[in-house]
mmCIF file of C-alpha atoms in Angstrom:
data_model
loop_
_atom_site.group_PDB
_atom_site.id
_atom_site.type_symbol
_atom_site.label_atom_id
_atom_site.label_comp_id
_atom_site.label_asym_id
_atom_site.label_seq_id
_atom_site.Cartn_x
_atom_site.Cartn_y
_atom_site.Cartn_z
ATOM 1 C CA UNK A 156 45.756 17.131 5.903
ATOM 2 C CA UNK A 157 44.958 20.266 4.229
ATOM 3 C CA UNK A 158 42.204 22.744 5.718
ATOM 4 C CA UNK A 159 38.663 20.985 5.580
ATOM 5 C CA UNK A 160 35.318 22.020 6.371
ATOM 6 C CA UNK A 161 34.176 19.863 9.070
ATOM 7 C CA UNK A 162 30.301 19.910 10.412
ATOM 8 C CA UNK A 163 29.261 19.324 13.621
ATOM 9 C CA UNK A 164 26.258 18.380 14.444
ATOM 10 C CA UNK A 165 25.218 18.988 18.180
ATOM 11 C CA UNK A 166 25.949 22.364 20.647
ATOM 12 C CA UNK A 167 26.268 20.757 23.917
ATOM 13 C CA UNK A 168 29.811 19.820 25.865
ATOM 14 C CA UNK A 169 30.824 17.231 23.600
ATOM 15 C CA UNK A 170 30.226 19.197 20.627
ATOM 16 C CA UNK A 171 31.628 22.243 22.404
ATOM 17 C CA UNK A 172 35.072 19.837 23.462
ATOM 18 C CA UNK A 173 35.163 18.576 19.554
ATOM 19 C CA UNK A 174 34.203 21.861 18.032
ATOM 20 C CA UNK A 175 37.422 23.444 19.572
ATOM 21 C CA UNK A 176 39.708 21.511 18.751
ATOM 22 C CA UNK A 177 38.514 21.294 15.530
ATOM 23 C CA UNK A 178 39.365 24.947 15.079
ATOM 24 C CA UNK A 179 42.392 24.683 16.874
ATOM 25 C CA UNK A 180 43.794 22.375 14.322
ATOM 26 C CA UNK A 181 43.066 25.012 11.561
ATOM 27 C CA UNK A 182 40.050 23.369 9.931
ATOM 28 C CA UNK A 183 36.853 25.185 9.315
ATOM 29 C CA UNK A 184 33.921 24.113 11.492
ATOM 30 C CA UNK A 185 30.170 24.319 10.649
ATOM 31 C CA UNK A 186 28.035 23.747 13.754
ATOM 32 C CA UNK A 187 24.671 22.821 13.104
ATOM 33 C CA UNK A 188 21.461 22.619 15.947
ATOM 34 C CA UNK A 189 18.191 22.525 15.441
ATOM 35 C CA UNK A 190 18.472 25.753 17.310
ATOM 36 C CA UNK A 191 19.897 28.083 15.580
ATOM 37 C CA UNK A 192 20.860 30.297 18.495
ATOM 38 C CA UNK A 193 22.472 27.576 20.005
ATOM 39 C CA UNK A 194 24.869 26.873 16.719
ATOM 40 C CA UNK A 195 25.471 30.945 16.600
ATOM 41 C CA UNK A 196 26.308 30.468 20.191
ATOM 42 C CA UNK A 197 29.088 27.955 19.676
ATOM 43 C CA UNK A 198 30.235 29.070 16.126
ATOM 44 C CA UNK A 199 31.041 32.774 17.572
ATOM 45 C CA UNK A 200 33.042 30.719 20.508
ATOM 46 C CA UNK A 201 35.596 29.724 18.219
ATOM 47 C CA UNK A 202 38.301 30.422 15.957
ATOM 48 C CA UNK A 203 37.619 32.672 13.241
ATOM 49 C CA UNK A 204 35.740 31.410 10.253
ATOM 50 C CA UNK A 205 33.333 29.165 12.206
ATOM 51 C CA UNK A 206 30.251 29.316 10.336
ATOM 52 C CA UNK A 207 26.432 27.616 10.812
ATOM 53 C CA UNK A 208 24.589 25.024 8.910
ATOM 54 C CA UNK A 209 20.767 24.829 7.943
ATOM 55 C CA UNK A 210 19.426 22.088 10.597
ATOM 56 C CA UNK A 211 18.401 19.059 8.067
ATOM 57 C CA UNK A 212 20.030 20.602 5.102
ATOM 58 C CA UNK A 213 23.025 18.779 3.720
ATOM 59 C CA UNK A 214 25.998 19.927 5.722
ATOM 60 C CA UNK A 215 29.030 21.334 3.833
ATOM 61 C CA UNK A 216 32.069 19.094 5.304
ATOM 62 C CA UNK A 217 32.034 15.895 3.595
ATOM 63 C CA UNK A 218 33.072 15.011 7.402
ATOM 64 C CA UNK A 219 29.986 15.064 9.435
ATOM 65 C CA UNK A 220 30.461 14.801 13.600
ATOM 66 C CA UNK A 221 27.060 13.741 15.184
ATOM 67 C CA UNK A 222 27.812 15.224 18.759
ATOM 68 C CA UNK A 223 24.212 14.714 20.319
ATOM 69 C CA UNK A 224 23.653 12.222 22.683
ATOM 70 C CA UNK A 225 22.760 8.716 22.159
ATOM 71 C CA UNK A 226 19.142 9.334 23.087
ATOM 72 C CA UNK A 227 18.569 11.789 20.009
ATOM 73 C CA UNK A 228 20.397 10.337 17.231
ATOM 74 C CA UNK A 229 17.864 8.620 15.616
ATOM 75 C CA UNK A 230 15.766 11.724 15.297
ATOM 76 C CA UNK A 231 18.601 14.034 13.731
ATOM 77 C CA UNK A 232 19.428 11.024 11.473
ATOM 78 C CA UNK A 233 15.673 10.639 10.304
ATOM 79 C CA UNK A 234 15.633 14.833 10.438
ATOM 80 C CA UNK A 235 18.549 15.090 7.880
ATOM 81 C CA UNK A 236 17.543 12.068 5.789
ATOM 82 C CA UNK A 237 19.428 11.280 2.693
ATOM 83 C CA UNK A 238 21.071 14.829 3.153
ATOM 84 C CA UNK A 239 23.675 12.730 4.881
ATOM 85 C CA UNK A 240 24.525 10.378 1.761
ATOM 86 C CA UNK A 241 27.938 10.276 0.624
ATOM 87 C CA UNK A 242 29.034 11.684 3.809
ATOM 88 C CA UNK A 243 31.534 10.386 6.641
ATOM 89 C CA UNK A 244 30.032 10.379 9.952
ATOM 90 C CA UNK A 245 31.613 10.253 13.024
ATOM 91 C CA UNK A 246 29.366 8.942 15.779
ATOM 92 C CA UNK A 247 30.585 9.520 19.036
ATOM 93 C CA UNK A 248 27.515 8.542 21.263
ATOM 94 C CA UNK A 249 27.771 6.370 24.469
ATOM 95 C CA UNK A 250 24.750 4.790 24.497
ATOM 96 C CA UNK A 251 24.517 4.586 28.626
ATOM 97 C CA UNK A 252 21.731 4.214 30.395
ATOM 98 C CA UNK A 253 20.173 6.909 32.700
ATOM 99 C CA UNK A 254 22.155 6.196 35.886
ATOM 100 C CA UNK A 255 25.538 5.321 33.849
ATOM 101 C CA UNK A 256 25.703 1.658 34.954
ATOM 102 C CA UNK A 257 24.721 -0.102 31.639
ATOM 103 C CA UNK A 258 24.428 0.311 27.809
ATOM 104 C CA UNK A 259 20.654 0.890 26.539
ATOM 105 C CA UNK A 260 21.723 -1.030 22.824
ATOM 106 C CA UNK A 261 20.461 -4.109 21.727
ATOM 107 C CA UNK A 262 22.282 -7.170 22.860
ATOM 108 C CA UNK A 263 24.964 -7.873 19.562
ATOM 109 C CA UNK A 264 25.020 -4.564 18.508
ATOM 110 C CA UNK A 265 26.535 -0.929 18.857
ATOM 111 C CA UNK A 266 25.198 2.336 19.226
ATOM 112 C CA UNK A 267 27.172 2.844 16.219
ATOM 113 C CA UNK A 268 25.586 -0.345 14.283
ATOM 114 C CA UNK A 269 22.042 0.890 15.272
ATOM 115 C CA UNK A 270 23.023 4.327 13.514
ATOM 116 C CA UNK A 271 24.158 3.000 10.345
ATOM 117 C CA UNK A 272 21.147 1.083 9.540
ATOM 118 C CA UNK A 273 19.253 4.146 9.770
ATOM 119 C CA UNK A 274 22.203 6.506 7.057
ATOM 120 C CA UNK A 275 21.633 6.093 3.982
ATOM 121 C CA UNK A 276 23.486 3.794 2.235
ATOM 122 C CA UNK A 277 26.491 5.684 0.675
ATOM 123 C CA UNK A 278 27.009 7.258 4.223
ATOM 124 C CA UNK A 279 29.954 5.589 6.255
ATOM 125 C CA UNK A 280 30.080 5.393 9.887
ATOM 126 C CA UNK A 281 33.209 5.565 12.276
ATOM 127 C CA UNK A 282 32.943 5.386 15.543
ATOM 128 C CA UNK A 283 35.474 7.624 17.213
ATOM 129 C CA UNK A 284 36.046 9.914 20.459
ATOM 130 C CA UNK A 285 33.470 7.860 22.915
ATOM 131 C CA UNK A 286 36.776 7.175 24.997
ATOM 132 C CA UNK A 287 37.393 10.421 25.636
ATOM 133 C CA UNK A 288 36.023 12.824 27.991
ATOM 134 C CA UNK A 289 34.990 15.989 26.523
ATOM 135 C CA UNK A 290 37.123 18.267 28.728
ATOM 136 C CA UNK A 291 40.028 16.296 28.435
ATOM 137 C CA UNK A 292 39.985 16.572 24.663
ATOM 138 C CA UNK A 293 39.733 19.726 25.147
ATOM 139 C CA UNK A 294 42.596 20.497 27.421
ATOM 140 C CA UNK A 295 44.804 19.824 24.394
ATOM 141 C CA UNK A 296 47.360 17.177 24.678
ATOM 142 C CA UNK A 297 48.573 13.403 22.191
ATOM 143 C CA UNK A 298 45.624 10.796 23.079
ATOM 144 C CA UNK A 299 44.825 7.938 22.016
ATOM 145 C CA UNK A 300 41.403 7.633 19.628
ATOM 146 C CA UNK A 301 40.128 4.681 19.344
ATOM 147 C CA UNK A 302 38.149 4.329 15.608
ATOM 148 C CA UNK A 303 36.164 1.402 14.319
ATOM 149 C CA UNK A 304 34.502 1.339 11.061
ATOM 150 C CA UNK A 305 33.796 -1.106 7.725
ATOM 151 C CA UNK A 306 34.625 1.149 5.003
ATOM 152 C CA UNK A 307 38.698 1.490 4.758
ATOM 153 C CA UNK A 308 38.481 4.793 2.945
ATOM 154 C CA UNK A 309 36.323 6.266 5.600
ATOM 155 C CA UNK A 310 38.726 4.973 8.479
ATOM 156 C CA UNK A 311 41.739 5.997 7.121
ATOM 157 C CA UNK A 312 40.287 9.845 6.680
ATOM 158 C CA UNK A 313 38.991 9.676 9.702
ATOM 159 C CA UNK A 314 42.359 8.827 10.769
ATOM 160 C CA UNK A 315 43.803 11.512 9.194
ATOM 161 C CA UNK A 316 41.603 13.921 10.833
ATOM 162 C CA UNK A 317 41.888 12.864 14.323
ATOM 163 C CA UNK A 318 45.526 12.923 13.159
ATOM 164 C CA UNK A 319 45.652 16.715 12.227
ATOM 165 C CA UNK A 320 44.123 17.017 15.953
ATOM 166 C CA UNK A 321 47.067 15.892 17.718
ATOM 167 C CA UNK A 322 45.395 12.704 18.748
ATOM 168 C CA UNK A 323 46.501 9.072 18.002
ATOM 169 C CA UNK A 324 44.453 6.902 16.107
ATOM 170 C CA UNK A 325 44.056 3.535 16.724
ATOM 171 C CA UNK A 326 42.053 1.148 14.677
ATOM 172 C CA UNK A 327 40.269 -1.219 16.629
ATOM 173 C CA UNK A 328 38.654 -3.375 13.953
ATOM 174 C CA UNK A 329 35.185 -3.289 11.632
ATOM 175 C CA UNK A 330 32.374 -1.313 12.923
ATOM 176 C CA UNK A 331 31.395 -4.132 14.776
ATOM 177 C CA UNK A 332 33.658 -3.383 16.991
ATOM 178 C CA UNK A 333 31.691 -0.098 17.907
ATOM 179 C CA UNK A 334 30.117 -2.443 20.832
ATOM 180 C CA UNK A 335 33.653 -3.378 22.459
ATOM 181 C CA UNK A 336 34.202 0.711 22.122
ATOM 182 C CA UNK A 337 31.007 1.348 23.727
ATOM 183 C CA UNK A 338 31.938 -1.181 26.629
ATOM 184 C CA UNK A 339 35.032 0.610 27.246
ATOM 185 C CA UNK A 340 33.200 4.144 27.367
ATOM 186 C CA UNK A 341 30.935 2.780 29.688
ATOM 187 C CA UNK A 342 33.953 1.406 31.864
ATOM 188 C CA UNK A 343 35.767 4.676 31.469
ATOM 189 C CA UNK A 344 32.880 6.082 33.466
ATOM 190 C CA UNK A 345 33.021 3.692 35.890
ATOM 191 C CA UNK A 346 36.505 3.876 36.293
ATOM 192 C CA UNK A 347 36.051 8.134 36.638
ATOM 193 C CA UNK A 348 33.191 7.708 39.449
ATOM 194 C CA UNK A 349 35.036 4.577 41.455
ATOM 195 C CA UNK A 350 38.868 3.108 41.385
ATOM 196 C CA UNK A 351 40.699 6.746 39.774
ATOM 197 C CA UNK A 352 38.189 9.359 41.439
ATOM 198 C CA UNK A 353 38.377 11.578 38.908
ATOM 199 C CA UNK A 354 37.286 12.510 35.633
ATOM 200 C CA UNK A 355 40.520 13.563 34.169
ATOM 201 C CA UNK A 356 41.653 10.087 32.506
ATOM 202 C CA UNK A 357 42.817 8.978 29.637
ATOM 203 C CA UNK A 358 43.060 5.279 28.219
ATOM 204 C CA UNK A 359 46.535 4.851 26.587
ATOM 205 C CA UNK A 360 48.447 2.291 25.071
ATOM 206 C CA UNK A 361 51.436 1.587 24.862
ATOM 207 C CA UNK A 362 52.947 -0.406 22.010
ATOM 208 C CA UNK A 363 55.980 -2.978 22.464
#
């Protein structure tokens, strides 16, 4: 995958994790916040040629990684408005509930799902990188990413992407399938705080 300009939206770990190794992987990163300290912040922690984006403006990477949590997606979605047609999004939200025993979605839907139907309608929406723990993605390393979406063209360059990151992509189905994703974030956490005792886990697969 040749260089790409890839926004993220979002300055706290997550964003921080992605945003790294994002400019590891020799792509150009625009971090946008509604505080614009906050994006200067993270944009003069990485690689050179990080640069910032107007908050609700339309971002410059046609890829656009919403890196807030679950709780404030549907404002920065309403916030950016049809800024965000024609654009890829990767939503990476675990919808979890406050004490991280339970999702807070709708029963028979996603986090993901919930998202879409507030895009506009020539924006696509993958779900990708819920799986994995911020600091383990960025401690470097071949995982496994997990990506479900409807729209093949926006899977397979999300695919791509995560590709040109080191990471494995895995397709786990139609967007849909966001919910099954969310589950296993939600058991990831479980697993971290109970049966492995730590928060340095990965889920991997292994084929044949």
């Amino acid at each position: 995958m040749h260089m790409t300009t890839i926004s993220i939206i979002g300055s706290g770990t997550m964003a921080t994790a992605v945003a790294g190794r994002v400019a590891k992987a020799g792509h150009a990163v625009e971090v946008i916040n509604r505080n614009a300290a906050k994006a200067q912040a993270l944009a003069a922690k990485l690689e050179a040629g990080a640069t910032t984006g107007t908050y609700g403006a339309a971002p410059a990477g046609d890829i656009v990684i919403l890196a807030v949590p679950y709780g404030s997606v549907a404002t920065v979605v309403a916030d950016f408005g049809d800024a965000l047609d024609g654009k890829v999004i990767i939503d990476l939200a675990n919808p979890v509930n406050a004490d991280m025993t339970g999702l807070v979605t709708p029963a028979g839907s996603s986090g993901a799902q919930e998202t879409a139907k507030r895009l506009p309608e020539g924006a696509h929406v993958v779900k990708a990188f819920n799986t994995i723990f911020g600091h383990v993605l960025a401690k470097g390393g071949r995982i496994d990413a997990f990506i479900a979406a409807d729209d093949a063209q926006a899977k397979a360059r999300v695919s791509t992407f995560l590709e040109s990151l080191g990471l494995r992509p895995l397709d786990v189905g139609g967007l849909n399938m966001a919910q099954t994703l969310e589950a296993l974030g939600l058991m990831m956490i479980g697993l971290a705080k109970n049966g492995a005792g730590s928060w340095n886990i990965a889920m991997n697969i292994n084929i044949g």
